PDB file of C-alpha atoms in Angstrom:
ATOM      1  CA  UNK A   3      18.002 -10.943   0.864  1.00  0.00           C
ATOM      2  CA  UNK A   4      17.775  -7.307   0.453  1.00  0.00           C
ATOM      3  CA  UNK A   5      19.692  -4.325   2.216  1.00  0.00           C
ATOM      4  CA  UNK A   6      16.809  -2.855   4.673  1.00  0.00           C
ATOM      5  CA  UNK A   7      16.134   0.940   5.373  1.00  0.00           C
ATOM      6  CA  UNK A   8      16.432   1.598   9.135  1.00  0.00           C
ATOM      7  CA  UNK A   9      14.946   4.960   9.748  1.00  0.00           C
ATOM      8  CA  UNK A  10      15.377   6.819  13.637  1.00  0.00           C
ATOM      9  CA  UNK A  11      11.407   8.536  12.801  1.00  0.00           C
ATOM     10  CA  UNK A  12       8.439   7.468  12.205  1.00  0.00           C
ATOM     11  CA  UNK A  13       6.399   6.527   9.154  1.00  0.00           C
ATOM     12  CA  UNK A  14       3.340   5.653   8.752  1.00  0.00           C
ATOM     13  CA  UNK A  15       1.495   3.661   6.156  1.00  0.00           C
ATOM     14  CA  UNK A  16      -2.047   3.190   4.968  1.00  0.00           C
ATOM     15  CA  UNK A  17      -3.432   1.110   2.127  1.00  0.00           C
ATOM     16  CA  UNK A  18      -6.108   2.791   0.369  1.00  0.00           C
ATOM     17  CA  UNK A  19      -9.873   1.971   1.152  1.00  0.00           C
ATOM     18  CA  UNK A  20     -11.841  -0.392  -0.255  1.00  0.00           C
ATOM     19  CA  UNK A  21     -12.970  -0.077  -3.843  1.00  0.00           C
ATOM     20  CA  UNK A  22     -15.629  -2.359  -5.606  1.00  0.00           C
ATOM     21  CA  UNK A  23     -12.627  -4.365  -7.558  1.00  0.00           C
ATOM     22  CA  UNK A  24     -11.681  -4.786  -3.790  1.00  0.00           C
ATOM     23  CA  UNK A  25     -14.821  -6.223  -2.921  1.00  0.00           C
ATOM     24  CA  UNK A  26     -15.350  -8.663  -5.961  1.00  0.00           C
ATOM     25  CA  UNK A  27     -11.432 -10.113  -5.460  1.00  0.00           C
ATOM     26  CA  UNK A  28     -11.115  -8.483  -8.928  1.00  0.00           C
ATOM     27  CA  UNK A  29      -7.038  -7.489  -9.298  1.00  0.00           C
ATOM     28  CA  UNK A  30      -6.983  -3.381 -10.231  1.00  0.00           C
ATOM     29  CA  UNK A  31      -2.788  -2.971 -10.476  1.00  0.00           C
ATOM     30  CA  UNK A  32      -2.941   0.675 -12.609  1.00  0.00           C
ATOM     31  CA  UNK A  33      -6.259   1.016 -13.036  1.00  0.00           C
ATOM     32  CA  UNK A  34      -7.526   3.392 -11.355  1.00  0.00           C
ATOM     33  CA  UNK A  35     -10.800   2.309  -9.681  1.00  0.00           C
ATOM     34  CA  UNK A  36     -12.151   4.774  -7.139  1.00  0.00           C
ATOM     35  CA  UNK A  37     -13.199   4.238  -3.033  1.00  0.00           C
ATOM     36  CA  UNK A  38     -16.558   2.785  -2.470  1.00  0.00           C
ATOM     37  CA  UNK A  39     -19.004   4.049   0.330  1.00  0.00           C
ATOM     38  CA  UNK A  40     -16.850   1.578   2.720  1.00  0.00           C
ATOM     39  CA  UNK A  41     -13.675   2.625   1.091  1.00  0.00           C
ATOM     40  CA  UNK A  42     -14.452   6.530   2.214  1.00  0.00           C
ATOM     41  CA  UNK A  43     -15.685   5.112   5.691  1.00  0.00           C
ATOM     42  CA  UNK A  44     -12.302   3.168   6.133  1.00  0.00           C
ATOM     43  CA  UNK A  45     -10.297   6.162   5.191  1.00  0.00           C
ATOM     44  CA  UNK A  46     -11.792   8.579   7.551  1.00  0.00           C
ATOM     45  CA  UNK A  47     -11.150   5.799  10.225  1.00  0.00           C
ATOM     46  CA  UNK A  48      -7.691   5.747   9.298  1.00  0.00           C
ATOM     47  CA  UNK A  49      -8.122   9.463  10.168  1.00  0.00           C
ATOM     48  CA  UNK A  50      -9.895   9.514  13.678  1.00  0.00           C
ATOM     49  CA  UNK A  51      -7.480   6.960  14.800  1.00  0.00           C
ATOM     50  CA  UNK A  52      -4.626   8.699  13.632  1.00  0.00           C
ATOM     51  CA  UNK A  53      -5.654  11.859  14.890  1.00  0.00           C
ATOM     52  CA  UNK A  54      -6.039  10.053  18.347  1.00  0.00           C
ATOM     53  CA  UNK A  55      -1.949   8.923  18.265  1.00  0.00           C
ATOM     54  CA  UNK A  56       0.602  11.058  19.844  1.00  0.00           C
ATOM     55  CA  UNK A  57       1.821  13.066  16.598  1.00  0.00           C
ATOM     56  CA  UNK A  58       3.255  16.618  16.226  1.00  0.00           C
ATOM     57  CA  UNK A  59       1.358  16.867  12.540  1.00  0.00           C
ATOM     58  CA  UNK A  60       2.904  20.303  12.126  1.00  0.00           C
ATOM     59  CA  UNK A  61       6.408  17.751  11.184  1.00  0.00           C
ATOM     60  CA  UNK A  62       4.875  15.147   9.121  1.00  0.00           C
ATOM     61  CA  UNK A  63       4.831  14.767   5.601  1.00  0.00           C
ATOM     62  CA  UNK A  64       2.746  13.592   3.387  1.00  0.00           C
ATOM     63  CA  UNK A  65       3.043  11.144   0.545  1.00  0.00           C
ATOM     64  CA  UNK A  66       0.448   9.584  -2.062  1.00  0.00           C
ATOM     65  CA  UNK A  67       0.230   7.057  -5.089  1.00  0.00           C
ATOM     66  CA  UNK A  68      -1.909   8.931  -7.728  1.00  0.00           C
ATOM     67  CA  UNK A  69      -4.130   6.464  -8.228  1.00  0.00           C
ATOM     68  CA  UNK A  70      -8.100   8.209  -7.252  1.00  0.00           C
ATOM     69  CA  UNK A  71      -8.244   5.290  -4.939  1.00  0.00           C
ATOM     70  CA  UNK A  72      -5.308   6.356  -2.975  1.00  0.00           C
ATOM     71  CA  UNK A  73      -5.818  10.008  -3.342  1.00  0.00           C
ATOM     72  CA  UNK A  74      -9.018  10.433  -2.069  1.00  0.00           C
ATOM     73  CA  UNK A  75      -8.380   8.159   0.779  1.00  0.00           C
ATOM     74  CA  UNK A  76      -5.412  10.640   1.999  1.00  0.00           C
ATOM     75  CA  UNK A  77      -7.694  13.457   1.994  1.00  0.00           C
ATOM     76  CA  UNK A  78     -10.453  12.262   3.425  1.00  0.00           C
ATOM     77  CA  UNK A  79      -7.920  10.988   6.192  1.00  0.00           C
ATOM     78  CA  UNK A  80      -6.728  14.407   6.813  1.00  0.00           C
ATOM     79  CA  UNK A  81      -9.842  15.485   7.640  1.00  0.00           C
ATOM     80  CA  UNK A  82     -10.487  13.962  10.384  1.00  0.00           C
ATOM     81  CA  UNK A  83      -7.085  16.197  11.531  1.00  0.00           C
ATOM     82  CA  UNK A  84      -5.724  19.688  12.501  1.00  0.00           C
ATOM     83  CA  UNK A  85      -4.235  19.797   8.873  1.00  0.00           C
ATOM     84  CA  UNK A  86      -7.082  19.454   6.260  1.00  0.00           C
ATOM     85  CA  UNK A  87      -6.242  21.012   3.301  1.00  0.00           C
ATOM     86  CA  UNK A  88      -1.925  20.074   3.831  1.00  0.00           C
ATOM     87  CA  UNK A  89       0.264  20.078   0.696  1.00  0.00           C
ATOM     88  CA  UNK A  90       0.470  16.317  -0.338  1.00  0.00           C
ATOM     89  CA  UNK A  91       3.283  15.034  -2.573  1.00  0.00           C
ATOM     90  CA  UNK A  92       2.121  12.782  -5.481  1.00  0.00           C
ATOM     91  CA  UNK A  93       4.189  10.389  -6.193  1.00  0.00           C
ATOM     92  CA  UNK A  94       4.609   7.802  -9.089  1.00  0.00           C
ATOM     93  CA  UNK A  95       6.777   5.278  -7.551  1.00  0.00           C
ATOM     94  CA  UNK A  96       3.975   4.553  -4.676  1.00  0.00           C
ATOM     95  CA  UNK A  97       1.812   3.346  -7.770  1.00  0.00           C
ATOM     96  CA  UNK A  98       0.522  -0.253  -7.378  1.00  0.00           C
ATOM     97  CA  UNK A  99       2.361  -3.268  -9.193  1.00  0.00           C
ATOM     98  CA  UNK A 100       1.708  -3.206 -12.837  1.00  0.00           C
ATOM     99  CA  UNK A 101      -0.514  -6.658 -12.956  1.00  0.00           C
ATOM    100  CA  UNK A 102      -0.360  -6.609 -17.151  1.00  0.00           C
ATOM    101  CA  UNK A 103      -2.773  -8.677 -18.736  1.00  0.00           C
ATOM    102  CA  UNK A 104      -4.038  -9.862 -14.843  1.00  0.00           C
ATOM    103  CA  UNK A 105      -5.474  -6.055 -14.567  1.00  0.00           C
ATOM    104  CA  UNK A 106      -9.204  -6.268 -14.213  1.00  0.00           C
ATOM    105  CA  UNK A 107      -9.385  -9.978 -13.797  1.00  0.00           C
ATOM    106  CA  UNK A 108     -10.526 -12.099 -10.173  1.00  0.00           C
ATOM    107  CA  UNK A 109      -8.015 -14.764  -8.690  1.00  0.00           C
ATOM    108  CA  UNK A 110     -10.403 -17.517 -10.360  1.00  0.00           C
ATOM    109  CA  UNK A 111     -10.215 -16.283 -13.941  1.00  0.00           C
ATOM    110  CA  UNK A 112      -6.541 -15.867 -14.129  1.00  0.00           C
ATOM    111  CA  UNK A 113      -6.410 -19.596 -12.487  1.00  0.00           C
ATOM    112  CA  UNK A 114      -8.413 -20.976 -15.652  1.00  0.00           C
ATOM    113  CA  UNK A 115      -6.477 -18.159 -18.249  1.00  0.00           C
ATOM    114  CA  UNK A 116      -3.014 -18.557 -16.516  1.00  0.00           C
ATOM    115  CA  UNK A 117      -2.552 -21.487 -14.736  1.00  0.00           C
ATOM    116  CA  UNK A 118       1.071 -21.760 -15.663  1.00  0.00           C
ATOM    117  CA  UNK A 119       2.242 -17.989 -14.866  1.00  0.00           C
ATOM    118  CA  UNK A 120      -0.261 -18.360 -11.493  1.00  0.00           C
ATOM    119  CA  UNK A 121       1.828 -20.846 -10.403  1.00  0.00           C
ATOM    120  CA  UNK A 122       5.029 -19.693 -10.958  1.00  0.00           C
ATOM    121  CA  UNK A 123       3.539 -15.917  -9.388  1.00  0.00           C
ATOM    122  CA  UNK A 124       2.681 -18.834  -6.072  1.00  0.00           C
ATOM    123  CA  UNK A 125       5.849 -20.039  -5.760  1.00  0.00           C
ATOM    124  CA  UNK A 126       8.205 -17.288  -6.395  1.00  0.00           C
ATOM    125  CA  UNK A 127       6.659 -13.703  -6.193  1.00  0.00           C
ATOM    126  CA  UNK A 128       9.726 -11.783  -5.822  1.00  0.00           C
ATOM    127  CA  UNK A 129      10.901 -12.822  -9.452  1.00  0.00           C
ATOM    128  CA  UNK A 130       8.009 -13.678 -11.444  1.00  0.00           C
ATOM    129  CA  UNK A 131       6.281 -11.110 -13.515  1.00  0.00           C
ATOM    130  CA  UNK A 132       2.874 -10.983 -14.821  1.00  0.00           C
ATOM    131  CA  UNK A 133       2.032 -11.276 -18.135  1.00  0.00           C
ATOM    132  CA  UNK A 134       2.859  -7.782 -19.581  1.00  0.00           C
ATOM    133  CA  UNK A 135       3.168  -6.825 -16.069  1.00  0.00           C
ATOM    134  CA  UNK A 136       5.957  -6.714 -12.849  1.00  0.00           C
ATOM    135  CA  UNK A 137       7.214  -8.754 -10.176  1.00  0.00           C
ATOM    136  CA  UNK A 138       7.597  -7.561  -6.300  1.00  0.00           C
ATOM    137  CA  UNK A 139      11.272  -7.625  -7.378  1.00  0.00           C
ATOM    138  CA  UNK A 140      11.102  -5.264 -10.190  1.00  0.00           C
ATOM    139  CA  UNK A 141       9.118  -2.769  -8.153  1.00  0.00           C
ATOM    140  CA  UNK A 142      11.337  -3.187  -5.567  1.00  0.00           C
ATOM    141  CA  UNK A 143      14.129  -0.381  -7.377  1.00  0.00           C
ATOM    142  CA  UNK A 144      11.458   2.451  -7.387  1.00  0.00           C
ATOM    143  CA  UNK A 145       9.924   1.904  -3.926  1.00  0.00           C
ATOM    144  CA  UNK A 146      13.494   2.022  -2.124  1.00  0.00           C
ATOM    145  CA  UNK A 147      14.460   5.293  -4.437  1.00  0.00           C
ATOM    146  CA  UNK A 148      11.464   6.958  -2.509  1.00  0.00           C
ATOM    147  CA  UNK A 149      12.033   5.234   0.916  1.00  0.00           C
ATOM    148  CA  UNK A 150      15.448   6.839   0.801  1.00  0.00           C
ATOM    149  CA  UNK A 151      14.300  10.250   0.095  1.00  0.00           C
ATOM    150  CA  UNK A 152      12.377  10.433   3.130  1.00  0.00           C
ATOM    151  CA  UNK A 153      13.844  12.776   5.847  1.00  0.00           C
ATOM    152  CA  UNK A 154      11.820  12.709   8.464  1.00  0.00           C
ATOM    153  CA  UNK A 155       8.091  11.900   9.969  1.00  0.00           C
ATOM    154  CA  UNK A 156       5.963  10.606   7.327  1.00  0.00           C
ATOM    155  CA  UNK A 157       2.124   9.738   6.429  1.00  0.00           C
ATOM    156  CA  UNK A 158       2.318   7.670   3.255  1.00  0.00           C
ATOM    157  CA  UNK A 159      -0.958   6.162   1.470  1.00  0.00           C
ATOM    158  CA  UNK A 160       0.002   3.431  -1.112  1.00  0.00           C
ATOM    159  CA  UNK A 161      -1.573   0.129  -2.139  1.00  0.00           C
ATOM    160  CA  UNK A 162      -1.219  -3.313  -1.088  1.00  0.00           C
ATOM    161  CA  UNK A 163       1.124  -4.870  -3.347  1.00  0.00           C
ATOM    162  CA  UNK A 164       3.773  -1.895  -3.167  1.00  0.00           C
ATOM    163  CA  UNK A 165       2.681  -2.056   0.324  1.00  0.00           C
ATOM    164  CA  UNK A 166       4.118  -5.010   1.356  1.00  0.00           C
ATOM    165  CA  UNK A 167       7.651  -3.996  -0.468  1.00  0.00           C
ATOM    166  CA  UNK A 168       7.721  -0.940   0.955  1.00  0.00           C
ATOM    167  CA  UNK A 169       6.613  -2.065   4.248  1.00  0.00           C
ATOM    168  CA  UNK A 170       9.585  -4.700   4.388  1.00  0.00           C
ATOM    169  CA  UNK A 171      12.237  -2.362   3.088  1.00  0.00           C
ATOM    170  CA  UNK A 172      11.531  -0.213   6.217  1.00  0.00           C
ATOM    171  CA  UNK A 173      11.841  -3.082   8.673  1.00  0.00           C
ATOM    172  CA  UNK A 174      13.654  -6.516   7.470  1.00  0.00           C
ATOM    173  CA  UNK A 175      15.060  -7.687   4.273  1.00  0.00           C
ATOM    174  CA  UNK A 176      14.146 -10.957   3.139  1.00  0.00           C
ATOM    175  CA  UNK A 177      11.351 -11.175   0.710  1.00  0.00           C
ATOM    176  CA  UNK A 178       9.855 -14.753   1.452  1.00  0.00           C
ATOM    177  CA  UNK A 179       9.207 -13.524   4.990  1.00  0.00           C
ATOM    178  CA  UNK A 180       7.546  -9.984   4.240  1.00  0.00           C
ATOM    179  CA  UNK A 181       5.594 -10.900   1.090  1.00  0.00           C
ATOM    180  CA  UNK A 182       3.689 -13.455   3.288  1.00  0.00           C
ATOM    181  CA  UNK A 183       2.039 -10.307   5.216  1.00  0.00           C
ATOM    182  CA  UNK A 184      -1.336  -8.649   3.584  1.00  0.00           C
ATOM    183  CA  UNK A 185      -1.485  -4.903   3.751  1.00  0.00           C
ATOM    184  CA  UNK A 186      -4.772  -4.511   5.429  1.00  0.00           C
ATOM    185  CA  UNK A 187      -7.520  -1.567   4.786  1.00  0.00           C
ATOM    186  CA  UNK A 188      -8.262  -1.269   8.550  1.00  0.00           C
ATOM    187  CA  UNK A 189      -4.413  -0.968  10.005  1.00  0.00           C
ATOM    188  CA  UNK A 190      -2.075   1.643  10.377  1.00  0.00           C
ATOM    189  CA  UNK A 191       1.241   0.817   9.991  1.00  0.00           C
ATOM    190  CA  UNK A 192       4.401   2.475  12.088  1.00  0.00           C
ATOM    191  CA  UNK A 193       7.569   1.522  10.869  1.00  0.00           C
ATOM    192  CA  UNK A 194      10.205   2.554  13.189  1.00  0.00           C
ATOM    193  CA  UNK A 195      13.829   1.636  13.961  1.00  0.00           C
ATOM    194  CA  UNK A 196      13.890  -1.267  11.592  1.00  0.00           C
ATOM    195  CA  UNK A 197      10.086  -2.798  13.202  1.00  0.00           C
ATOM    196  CA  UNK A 198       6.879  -2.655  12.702  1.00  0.00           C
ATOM    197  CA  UNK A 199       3.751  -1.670  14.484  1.00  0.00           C
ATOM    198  CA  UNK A 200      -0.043  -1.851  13.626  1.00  0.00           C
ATOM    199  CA  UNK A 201      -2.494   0.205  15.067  1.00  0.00           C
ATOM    200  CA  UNK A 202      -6.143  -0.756  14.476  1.00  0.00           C
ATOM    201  CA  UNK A 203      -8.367   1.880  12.211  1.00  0.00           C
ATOM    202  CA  UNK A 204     -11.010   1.990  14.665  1.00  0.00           C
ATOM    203  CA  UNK A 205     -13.504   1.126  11.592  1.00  0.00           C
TER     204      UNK A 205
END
């Protein structure tokens, strides 16, 4: 178990759109792999639902990995709002999981490379680490340092992975539960008083 973050405003969380790494199951971790056509039409869904919730945008903040993937899927989302063009805060510790040696590969070819270290990932994600890479666990430090500076309403555009941490850090604190969730490319996430909403994209 982990201590949770229970925050009285709202945040909410998008995964980046899909890229083509995305579409052939191939793992990206730091690479940085840019949207697709669908990617850029997800993101500006992300936008015309958002833009269709009850939100004061003139309070909300706005937060990005610096991957290209997760950049360009914030801006295109503000678009489709009344604050194109905001300041948006880059931030390091939203970067994806560092997947090492696994970077660039599909599910099927680190099954035949790493059988051993693909098992272990299976069966205990939380503490084992890629080859050369990180486990949920040892991302876990970075993505509560920038849950914790977060001081009020908040639009934050991450990755899947750091997703899920992040994600369960804002709403319960046991690791087996919220590592079983995927971070989806056509949900919003609110995260709220210690729960969790998902709105649909509208994609």
């Amino acid at each position: 178990m982990i201590e949770p973050i229970n925050y009285p405003f709202p945040v909410y969380y998008c995964r980046h759109g899909q890229t083509d790494w995305n579409r052939e199951e191939r793992l990206q971790g730091h690479a940085d792999i840019p949207l697709n056509d669908h990617g850029r039409k997800q993101a500006r869904a992300y936008g015309r639902a958002l833009a269709r919730m009850d939100i004061d945008w003139g309070e909300v903040s706005y937060f990005v990995s610096p991957l290209s993937r997760a950049v360009e899927t914030l801006e295109l989302i503000l678009e489709q709002t009344d604050v194109a063009g905001a300041d948006i805060i880059r931030d390091e510790r939203l970067i994806e999981l560092d997947l090492g040696e696994w970077n660039g590969k599909t599910i099927r070819e680190i099954e035949q490379l790493y059988p051993e270290q693909w098992a272990a990932r299976k069966t205990s994600p939380w503490l084992s680490p890629v080859p050369g890479g990180e486990s949920y666990g040892e991302a876990e430090p970075r993505l509560r340092a920038f849950a914790e500076t977060l001081a009020g309403p908040s639009l934050v555009v991450g990755h899947g992975g750091t997703g899920r941490v992040f994600r369960g850090l804002m709403t319960h604190g046991n690791p087996a539960e919220f590592l079983k969730t995927g971070t989806r490319q056509d949900r919003i996430y609110v995260l709220e008083n210690g729960r969790e909403e998902t709105r649909p994209s509208l994609f």
